[in-house]
Tab-separated table of C-alpha atoms in Angstrom:
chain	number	residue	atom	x	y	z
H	1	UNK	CA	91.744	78.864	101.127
H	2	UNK	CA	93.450	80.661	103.976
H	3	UNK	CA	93.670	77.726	105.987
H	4	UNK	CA	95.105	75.806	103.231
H	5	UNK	CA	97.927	78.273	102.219
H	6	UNK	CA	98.445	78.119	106.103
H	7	UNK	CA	98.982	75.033	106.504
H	8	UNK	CA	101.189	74.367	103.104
H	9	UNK	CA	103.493	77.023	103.749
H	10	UNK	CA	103.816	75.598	107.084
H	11	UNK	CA	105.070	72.246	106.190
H	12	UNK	CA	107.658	74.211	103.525
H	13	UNK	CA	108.809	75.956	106.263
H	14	UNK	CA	109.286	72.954	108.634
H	15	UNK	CA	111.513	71.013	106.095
H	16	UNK	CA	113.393	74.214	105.433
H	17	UNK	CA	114.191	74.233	108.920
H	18	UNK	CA	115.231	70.401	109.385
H	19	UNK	CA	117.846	71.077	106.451
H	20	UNK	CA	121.246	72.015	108.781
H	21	UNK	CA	124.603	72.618	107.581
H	22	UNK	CA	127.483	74.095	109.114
H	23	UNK	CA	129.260	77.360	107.719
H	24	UNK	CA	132.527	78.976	109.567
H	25	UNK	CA	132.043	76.876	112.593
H	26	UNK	CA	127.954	77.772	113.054
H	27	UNK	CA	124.859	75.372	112.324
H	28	UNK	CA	122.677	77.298	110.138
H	29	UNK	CA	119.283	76.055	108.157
H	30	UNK	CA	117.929	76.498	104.879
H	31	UNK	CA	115.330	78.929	106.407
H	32	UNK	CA	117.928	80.813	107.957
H	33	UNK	CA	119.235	81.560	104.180
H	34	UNK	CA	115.955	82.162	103.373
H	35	UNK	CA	114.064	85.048	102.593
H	36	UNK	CA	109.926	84.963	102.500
H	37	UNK	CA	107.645	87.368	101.238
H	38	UNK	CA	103.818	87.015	101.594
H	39	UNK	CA	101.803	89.414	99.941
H	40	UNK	CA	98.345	89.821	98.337
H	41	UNK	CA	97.382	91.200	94.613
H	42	UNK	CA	93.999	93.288	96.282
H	43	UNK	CA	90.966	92.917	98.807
H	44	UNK	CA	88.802	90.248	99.639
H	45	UNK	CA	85.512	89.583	97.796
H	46	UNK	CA	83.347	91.320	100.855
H	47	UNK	CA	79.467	91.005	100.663
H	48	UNK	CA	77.650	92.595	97.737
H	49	UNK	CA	77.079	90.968	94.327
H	50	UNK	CA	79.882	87.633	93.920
H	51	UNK	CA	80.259	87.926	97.605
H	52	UNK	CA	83.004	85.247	98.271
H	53	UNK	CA	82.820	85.448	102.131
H	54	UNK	CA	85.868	87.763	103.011
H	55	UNK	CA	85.623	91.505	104.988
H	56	UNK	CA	87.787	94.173	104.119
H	57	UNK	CA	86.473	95.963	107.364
H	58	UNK	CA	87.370	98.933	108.694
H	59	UNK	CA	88.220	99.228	105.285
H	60	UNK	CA	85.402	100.316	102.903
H	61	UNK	CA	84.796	98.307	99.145
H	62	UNK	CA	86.075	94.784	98.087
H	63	UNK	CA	88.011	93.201	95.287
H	64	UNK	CA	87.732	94.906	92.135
H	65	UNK	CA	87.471	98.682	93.770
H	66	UNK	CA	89.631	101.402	94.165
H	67	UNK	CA	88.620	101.904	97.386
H	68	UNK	CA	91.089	100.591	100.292
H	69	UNK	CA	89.092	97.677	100.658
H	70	UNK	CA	90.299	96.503	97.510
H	71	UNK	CA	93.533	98.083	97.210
H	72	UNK	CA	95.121	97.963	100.904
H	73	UNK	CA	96.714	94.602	102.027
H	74	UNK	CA	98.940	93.322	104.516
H	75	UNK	CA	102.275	91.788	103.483
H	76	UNK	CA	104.917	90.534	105.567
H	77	UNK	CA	108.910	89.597	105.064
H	78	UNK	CA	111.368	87.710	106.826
H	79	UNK	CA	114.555	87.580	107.638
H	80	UNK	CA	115.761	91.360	107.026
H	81	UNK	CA	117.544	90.701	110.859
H	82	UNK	CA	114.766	92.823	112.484
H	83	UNK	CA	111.043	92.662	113.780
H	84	UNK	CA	108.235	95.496	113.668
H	85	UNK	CA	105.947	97.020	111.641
H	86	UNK	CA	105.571	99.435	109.016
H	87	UNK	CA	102.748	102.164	107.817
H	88	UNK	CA	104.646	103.725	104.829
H	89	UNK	CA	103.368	103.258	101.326
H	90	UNK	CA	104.429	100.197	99.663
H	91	UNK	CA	103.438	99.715	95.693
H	92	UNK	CA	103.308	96.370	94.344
H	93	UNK	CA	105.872	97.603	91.841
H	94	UNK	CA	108.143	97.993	94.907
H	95	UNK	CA	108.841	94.608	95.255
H	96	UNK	CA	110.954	94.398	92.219
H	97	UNK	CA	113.472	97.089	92.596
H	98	UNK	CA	113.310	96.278	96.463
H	99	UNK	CA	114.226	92.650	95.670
H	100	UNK	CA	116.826	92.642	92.720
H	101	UNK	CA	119.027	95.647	94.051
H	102	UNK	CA	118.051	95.841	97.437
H	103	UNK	CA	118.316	92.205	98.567
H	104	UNK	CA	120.230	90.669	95.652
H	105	UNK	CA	122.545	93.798	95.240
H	106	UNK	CA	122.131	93.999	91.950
H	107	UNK	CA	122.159	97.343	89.585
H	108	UNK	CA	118.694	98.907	89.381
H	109	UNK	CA	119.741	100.742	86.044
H	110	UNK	CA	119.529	97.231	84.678
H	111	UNK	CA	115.722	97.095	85.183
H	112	UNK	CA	115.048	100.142	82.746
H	113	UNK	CA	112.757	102.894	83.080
H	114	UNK	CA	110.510	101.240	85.847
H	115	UNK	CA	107.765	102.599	87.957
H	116	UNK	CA	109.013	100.776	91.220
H	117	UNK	CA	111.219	101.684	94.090
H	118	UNK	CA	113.655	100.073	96.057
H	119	UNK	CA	112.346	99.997	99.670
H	120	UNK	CA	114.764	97.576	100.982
H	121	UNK	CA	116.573	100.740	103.687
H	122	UNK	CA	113.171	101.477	104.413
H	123	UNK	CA	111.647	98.232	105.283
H	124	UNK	CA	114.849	97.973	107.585
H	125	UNK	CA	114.164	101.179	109.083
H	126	UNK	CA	117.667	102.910	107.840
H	127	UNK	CA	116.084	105.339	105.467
H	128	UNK	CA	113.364	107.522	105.864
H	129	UNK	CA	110.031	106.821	103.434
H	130	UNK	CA	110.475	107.520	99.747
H	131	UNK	CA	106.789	106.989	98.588
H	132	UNK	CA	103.986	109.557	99.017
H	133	UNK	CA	102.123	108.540	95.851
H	134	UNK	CA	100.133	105.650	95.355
H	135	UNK	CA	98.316	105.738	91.651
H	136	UNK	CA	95.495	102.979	92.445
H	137	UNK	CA	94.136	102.530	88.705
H	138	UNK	CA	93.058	105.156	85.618
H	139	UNK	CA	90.074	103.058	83.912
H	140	UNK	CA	89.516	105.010	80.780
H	141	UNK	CA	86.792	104.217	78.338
H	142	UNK	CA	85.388	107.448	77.459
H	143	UNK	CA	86.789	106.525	73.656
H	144	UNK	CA	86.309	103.130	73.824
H	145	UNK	CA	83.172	100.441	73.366
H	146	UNK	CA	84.078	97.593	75.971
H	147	UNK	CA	82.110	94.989	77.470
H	148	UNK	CA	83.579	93.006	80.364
H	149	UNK	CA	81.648	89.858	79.903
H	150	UNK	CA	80.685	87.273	82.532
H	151	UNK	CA	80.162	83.284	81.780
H	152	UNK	CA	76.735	81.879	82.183
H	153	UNK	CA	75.699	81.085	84.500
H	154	UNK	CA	77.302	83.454	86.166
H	155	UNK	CA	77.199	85.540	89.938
H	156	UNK	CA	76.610	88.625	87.966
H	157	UNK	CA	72.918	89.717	86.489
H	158	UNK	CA	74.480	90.914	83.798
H	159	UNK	CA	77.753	91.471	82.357
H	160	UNK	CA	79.494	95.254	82.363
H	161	UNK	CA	79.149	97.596	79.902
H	162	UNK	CA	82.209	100.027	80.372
H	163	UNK	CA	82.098	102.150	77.269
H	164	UNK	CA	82.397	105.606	77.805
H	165	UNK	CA	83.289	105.469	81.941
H	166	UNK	CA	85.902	106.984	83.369
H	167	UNK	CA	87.461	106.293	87.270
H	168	UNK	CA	90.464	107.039	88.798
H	169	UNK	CA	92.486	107.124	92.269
H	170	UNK	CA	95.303	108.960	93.400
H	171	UNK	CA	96.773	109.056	97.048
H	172	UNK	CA	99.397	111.599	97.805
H	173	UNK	CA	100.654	111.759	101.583
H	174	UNK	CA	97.341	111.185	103.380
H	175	UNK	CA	94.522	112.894	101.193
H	176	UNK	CA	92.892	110.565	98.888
H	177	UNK	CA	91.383	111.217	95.451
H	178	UNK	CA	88.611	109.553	93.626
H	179	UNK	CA	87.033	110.689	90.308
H	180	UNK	CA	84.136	108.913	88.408
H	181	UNK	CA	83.979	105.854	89.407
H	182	UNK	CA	85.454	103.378	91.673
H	183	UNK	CA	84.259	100.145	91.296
H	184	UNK	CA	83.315	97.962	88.232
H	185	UNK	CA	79.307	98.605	88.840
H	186	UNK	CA	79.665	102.205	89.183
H	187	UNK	CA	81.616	101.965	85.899
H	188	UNK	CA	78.968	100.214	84.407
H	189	UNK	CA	76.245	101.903	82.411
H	190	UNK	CA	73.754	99.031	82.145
H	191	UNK	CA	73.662	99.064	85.594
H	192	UNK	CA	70.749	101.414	87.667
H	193	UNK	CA	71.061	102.895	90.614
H	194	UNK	CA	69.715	100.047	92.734
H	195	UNK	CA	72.985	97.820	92.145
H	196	UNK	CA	74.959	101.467	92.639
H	197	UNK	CA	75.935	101.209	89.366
H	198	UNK	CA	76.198	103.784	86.467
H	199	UNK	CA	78.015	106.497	88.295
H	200	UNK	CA	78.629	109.762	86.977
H	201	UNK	CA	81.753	109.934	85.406
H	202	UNK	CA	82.480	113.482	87.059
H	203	UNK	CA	82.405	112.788	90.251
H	204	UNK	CA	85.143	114.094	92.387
H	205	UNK	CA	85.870	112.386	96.072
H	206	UNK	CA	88.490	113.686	98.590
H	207	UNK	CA	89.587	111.905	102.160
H	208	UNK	CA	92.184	112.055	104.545
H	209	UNK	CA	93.072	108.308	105.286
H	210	UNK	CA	95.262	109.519	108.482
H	211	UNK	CA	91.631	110.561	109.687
H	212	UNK	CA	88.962	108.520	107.569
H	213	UNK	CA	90.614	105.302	106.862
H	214	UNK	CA	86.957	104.184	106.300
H	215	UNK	CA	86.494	106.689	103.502
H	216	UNK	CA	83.166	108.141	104.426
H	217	UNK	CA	83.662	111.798	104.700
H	218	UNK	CA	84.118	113.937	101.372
H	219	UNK	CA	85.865	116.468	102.088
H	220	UNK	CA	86.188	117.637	98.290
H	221	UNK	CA	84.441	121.261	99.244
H	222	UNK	CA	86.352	121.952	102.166
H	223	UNK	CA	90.141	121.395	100.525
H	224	UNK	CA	89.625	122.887	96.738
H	225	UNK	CA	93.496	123.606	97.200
H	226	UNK	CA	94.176	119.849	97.299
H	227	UNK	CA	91.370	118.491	94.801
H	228	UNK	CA	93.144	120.836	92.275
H	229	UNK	CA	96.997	119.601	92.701
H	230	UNK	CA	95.599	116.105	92.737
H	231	UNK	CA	93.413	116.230	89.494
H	232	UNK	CA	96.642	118.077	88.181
H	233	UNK	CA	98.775	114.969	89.042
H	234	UNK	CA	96.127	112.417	87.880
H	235	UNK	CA	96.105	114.442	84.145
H	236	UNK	CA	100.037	113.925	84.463
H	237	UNK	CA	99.153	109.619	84.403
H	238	UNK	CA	96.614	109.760	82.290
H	239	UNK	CA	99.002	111.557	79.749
H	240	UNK	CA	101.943	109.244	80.375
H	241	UNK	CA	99.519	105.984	80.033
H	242	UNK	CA	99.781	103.381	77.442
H	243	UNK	CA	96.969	103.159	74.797
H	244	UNK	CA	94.842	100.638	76.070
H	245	UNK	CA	94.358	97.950	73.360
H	246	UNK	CA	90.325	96.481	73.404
H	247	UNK	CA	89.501	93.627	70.486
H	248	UNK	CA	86.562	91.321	70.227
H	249	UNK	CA	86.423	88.059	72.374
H	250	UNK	CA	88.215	85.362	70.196
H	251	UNK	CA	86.692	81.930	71.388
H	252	UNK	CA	90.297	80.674	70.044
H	253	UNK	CA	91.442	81.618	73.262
H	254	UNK	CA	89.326	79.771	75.581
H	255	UNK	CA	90.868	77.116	77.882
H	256	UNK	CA	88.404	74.318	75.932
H	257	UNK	CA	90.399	74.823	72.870
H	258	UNK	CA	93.927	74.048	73.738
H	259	UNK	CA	96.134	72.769	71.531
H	260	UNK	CA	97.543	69.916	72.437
H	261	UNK	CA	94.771	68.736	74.282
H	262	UNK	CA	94.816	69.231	78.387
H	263	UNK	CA	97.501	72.231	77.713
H	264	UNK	CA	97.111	75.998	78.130
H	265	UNK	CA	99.158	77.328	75.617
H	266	UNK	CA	99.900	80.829	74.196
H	267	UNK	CA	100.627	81.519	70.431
H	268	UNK	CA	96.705	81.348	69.333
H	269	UNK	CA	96.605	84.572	68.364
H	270	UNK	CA	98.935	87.523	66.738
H	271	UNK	CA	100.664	90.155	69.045
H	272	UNK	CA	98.423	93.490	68.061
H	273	UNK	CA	101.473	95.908	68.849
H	274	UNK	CA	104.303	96.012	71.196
H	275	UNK	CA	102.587	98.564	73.635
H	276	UNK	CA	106.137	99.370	75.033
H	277	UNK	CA	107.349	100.165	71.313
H	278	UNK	CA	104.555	103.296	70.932
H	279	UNK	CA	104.605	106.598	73.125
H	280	UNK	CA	101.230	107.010	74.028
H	281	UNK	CA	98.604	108.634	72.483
H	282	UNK	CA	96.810	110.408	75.784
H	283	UNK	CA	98.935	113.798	76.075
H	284	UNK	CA	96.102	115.940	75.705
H	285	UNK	CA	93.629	113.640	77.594
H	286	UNK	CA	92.411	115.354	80.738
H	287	UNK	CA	89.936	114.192	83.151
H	288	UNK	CA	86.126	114.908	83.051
H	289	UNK	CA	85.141	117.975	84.243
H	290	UNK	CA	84.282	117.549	88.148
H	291	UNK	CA	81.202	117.809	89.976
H	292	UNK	CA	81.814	117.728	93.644
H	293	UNK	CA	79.318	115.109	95.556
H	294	UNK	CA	78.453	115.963	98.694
């Protein structure tokens, strides 16, 4: 698939390049006009259960997991009228600030009351970093009965039962916060031990990526300072989330029942609520209780 992409965005990039026109006395191309971004929604699918033949390494975990294997990917942009590299923390809800009022210019009071910020001074190393928090994912089902299914026959043994689990991930400068669990077997209680599934909902993991990019030393027992500001900040999400909205499988939905015939189409079911329209429900929500592993 890599190859593939390679190769296609290749040949867009060629033709970009043969279209020349002149502007105040200069040739210039359609690339040159151009701006690409190349990013990547999370990890590869590294070995383990549905192993699709990618490695995340140094990185530890996969697709799926909030650890950096399957959070932590390499982007790249073009034409900013500079070259390097950059370590700072860049959300995926970046892009769109960065884009509409950073590139385009455009008012970021227009966007509303988003998550995202515009990176564009950073990424052309004018402006000093303005992220130090990354919130990886709050998967809350301690109050809800969920099952993830899988189709048969499927990679999976079994499909997930989520009900009741709880895993989060919070990185603030360098130090690194996990509680519960932190990838979709862990979360799952129909899954034992040998599949490292079922994990207790209380756990409480601390790393310094600056050190540990690999994740592999806790250090939860020596930093109690930082476990507590962390869990502090993670109850501040979890009481700003929106109410998560879980409904039986409707088979109305499935792509073998399009109407018309050969289309995907939306507008088979009802819109539940507007989850935009209702403040959330979680302001007294905190997170389990921890239990340090060691």
């Amino acid at each position: 698939m890599v190859s593939a992409m390679d190769d296609s965005i290749g040949r867009i990039v060629e033709n970009m390049k043969r279209f020349v026109y002149t502007k105040d006395g200069s040739e210039r191309t359609l690339f040159d006009d151009t701006i690409f971004i190349f990013s990547s929604d999370n990890g590869g699918m590294s070995q383990g259960l549905g192993y699709g033949g990618a490695s995340n390494k140094p990185l530890r975990g996969r697709k799926g997991d909030t650890w950096e294997g399957g959070c932590r990917v390499p982007a790249f942009i073009t034409n900013l009228n500079m070259t390097g590299t950059h370590e700072d923390l860049f959300h995926m809800t970046d892009w769109l600030p960065t884009i509409y009022s950073g590139i385009l210019g455009a008012t970021q009071a227009d966007l509303g009351d988003i998550d995202g910020i515009n990176q564009f001074d950073v990424l052309q190393k004018t402006a000093e970093p303005l992220r130090n928090e990354i919130l990886y994912d709050i998967a809350n089902f301690q109050d809800t009965n969920f099952t993830f299914y899988t189709p048969p026959p499927g990679i999976w043994p079994a499909s997930f039962e989520l009900s009741g689990s709880f895993g989060a991930a919070l990185r603030v400068n360098n130090f690194k916060l996990i509680a519960g669990c932190s990838t979709i077997i862990g979360c799952s209680s129909n899954y034992n031990e040998t599949w490292e599934g079922n994990t207790d909902k209380d756990r409480i993991l601390l790393f310094d990526l600056s050190k540990d990019q690999s994740e592999e030393n806790n250090i939860a027992e020596e930093f109690p300072d930082v476990v507590r500001d962390l869990r502090e900040r993670l109850d501040f999400h979890l009481a700003r989330a929106v109410d998560p909205i879980h409904v039986p499988d409707d088979p109305a939905g499935h792509p073998s029942h399009p109407f018309p015939i050969g289309y995907f189409t939306t507008g088979w079911c009802e819109p539940i609520r507007n989850p935009s329209s209702k403040k959330s429900q979680n302001k007294n929500l905190k997170l389990p209780d921890s239990k340090e592993e060691l």
